[in-house]
Each structure stands twice: as structure tokens, then as C-alpha cells.
mmCIF file of C-alpha atoms in Angstrom:
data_model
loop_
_atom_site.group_PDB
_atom_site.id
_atom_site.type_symbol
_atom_site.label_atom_id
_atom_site.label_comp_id
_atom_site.label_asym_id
_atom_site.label_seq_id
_atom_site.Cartn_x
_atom_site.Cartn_y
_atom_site.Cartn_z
ATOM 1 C CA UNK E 1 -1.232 17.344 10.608
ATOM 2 C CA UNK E 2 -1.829 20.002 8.388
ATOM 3 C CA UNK E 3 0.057 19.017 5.558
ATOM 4 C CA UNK E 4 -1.648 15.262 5.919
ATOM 5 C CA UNK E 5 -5.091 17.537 5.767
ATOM 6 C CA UNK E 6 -4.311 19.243 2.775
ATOM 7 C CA UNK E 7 -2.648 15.500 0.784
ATOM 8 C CA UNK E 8 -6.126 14.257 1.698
ATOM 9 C CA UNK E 9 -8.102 17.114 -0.060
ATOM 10 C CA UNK E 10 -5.899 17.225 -2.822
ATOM 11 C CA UNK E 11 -6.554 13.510 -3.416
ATOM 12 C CA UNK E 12 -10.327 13.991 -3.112
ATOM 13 C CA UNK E 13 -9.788 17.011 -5.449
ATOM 14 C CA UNK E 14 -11.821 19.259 -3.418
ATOM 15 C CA UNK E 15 -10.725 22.880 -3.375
ATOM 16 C CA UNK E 16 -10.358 24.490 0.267
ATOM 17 C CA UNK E 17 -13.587 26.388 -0.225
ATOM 18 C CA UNK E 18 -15.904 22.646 -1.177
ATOM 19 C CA UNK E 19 -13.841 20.733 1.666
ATOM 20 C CA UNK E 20 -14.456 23.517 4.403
ATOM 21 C CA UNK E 21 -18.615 23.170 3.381
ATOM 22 C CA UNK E 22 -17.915 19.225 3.786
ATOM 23 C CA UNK E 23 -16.367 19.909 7.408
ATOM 24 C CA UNK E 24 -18.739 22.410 7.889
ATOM 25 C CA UNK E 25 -16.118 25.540 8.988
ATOM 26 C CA UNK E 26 -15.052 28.363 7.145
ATOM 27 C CA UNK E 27 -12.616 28.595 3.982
ATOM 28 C CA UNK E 28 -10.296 30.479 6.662
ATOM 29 C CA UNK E 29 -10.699 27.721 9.154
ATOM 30 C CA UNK E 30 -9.508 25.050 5.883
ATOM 31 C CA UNK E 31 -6.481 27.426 5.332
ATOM 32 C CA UNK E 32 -5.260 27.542 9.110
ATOM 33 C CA UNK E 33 -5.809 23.900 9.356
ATOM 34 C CA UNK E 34 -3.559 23.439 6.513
ATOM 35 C CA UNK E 35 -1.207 25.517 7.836
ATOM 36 C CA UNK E 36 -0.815 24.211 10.812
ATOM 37 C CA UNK E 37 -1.800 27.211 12.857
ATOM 38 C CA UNK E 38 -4.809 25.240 14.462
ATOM 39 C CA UNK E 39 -5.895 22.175 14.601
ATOM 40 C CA UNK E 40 -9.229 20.505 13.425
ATOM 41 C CA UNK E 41 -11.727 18.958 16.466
ATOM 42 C CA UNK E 42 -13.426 15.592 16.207
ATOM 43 C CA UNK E 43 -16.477 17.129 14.537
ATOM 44 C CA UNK E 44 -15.094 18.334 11.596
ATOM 45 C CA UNK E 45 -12.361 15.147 11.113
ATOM 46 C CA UNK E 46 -15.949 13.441 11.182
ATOM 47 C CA UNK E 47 -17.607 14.951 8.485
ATOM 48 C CA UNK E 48 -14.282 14.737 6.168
ATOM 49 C CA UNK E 49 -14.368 11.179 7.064
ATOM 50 C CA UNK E 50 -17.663 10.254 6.026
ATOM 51 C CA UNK E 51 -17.199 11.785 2.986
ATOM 52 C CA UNK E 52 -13.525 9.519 1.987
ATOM 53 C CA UNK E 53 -10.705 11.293 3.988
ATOM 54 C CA UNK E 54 -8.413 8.988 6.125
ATOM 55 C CA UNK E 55 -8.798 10.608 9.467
ATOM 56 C CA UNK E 56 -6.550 8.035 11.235
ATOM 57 C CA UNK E 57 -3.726 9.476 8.253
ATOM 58 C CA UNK E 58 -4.695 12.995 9.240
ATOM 59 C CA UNK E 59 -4.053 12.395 12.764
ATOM 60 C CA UNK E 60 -1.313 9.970 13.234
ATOM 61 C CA UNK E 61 0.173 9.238 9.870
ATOM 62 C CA UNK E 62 -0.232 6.365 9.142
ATOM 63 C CA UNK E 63 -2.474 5.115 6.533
ATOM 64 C CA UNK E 64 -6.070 2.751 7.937
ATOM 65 C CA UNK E 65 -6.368 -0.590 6.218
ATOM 66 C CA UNK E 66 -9.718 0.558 5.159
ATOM 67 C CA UNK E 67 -8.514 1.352 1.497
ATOM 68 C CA UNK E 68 -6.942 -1.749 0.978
ATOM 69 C CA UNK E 69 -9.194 -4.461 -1.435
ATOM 70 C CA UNK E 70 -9.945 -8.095 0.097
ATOM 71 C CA UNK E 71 -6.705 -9.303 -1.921
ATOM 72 C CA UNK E 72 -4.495 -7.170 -0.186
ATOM 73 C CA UNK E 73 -5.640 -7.687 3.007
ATOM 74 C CA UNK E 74 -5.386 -11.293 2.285
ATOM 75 C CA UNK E 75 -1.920 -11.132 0.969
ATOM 76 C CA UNK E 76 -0.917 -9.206 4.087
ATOM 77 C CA UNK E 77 -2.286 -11.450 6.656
ATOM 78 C CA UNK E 78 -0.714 -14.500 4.415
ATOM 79 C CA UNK E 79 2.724 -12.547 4.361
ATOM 80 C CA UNK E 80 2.578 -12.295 8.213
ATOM 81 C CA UNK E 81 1.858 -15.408 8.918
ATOM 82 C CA UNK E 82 4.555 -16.568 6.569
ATOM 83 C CA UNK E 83 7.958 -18.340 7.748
ATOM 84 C CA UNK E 84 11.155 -16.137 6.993
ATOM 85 C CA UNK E 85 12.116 -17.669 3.883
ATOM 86 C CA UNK E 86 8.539 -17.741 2.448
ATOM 87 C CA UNK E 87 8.765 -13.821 3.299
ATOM 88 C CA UNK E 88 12.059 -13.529 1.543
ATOM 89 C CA UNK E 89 10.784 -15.250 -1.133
ATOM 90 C CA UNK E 90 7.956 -13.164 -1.935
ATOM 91 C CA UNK E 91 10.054 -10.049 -2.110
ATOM 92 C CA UNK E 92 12.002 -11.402 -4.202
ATOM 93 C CA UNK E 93 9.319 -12.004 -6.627
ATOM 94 C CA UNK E 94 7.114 -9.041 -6.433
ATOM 95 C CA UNK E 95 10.518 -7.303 -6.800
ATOM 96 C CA UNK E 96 12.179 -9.275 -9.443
ATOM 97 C CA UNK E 97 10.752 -6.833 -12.309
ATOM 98 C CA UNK E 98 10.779 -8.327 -16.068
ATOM 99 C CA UNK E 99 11.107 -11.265 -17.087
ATOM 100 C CA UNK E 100 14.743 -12.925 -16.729
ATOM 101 C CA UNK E 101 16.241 -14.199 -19.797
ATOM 102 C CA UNK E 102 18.089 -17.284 -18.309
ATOM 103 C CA UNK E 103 19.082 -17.889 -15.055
ATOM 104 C CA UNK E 104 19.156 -20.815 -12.735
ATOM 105 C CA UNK E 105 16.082 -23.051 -12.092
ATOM 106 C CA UNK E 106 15.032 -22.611 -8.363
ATOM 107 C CA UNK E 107 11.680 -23.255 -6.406
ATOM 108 C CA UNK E 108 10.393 -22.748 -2.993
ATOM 109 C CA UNK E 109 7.866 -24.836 -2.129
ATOM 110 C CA UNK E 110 5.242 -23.735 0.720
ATOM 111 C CA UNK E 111 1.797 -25.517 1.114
ATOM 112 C CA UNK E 112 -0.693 -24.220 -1.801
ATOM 113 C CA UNK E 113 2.198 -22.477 -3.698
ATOM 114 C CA UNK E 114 5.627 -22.600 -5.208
ATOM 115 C CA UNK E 115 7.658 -19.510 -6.133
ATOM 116 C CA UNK E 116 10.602 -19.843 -8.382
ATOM 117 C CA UNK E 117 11.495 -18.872 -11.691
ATOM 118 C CA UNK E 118 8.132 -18.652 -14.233
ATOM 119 C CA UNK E 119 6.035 -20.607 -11.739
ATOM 120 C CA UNK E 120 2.354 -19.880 -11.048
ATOM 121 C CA UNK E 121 1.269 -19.088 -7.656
ATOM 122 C CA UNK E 122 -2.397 -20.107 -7.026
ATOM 123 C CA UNK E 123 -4.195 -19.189 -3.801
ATOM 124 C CA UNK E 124 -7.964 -18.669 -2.971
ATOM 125 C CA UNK E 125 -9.803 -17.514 -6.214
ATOM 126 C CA UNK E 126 -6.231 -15.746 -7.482
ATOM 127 C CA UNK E 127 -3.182 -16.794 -9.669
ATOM 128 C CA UNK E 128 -0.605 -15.059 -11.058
ATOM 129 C CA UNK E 129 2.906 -15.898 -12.845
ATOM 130 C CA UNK E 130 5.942 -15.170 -10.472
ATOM 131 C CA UNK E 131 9.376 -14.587 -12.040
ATOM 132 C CA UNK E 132 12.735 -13.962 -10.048
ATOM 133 C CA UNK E 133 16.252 -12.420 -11.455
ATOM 134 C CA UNK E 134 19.627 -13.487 -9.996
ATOM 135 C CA UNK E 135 21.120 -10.547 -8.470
ATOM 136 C CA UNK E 136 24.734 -11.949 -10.015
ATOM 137 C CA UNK E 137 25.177 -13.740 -13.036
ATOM 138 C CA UNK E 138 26.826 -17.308 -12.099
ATOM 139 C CA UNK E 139 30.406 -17.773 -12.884
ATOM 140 C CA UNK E 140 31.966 -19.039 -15.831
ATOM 141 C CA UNK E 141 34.346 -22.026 -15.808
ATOM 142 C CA UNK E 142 37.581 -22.094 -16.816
#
């Protein structure tokens, strides 16, 4: 927990004396959060909260969807919701990199969008190009 505390000040970059006046403790009490060698109480997480720290991070580790933008909560709940292949798909393409120079013509068609090689992907108010790269060129023919 500690070492979540002190990621979270760092990326507010607030020293230990500013973020111990914004938890309202000591600069001792800051240091022997962020070392581990006692632990923070509701109060204090709080008062870091309310002023940007991810308290749920502090505490369990894992990140609260409250920093992500409307887009990618939307592209989240679409991803879930998504079929396998749809899913499979989408890696693909937000993987795929730069451009491909040639490579086979593919195209997965689902509802409002189509991924495949240079298509455009249009949903709500967004669009964006998606490009894919074969993994193995294809063989040649003898």
C-alpha cells in the first residue's frame, strides 16, 4: 500500500511535506505511510481523494474507472459485450502498429462497423482508420 501511496503523490507531483498538509498528518506520518510501517485511516485516504488520488489504487490495486474519458468507457463496455471474434478482431487492430505495405484483403463485418485492412470504423460521434498486419507473409508458389 505504501508504495501505491507514494506512485500516487509522485503523479500529483506533490512532495511528502504538501501531500501530508493535503491529508492533514505529519511529514513523518507521509514517510511511514510510504514505507509501509503504518497504514493510512479512512480520514486521511479521504482528503487525498478529494484532492485527485485513486484511493481504490491505494488500497486494493487496482485502478477505479473514474479516470477513464466517456470514449473509453464506451469502448470497454462495447468490447465486453462483443462476440469472440469481434474481440479478437479488435486486438488485432489496435495492435497491428503501422501501416502494412501489402497484405491480404480481409474484413470483419459486425453491425455499425467493419475492421479489416485500411477500413474506417465509425461508431457514436467517433471514427478512426483501422489497419491490420499478417503475422506471416503468405507463401510463394512454385
Amino acid at each position: 500500500m505504501g508504495a501505491r501511496l507514494k506512485e500516487e503523490r509522485e503523479r500529483l507531483a506533490k512532495s511528502q511535506t504538501d501531500f501530508a498538509a493535503l491529508g492533514g498528518v505529519s511529514k513523518r506520518a507521509q514517510i511511514t505511510y510510504e514505507k509501509g510501517e503504518s497504514t493510512p485511516d479512512a480520514a486521511y485516504l479521504n482528503l487525498v481523494a478529494a484532492e485527485g488520488v485513486d484511493a481504490q489504487y491505494v488500497i486494493t490495486g487496482v485502478r477505479s474507472s473514474a479516470g477513464l474519458t466517456r470514449d473509453e468507457i464506451e469502448l470497454i463496455e462495447k468490447y465486453r459485450a462483443a462476440p469472440l471474434a469481434v474481440k479478437s478482431a479488435a486486438i488485432g487492430a489496435l495492435t497491428a502498429g503501422a501501416l502494412p505495405e501489402a497484405g491480404p484483403k480481409f474484413a470483419i463485418d459486425f453491425g455499425s462497423a467493419t475492421i479489416g485492412q485500411n477500413n474506417t470504423v465509425a461508431g457514436g460521434s467517433h471514427a478512426f482508420n483501422v489497419t491490420t498486419t499478417p503475422t506471416k507473409p503468405p507463401r510463394k508458389k512454385k
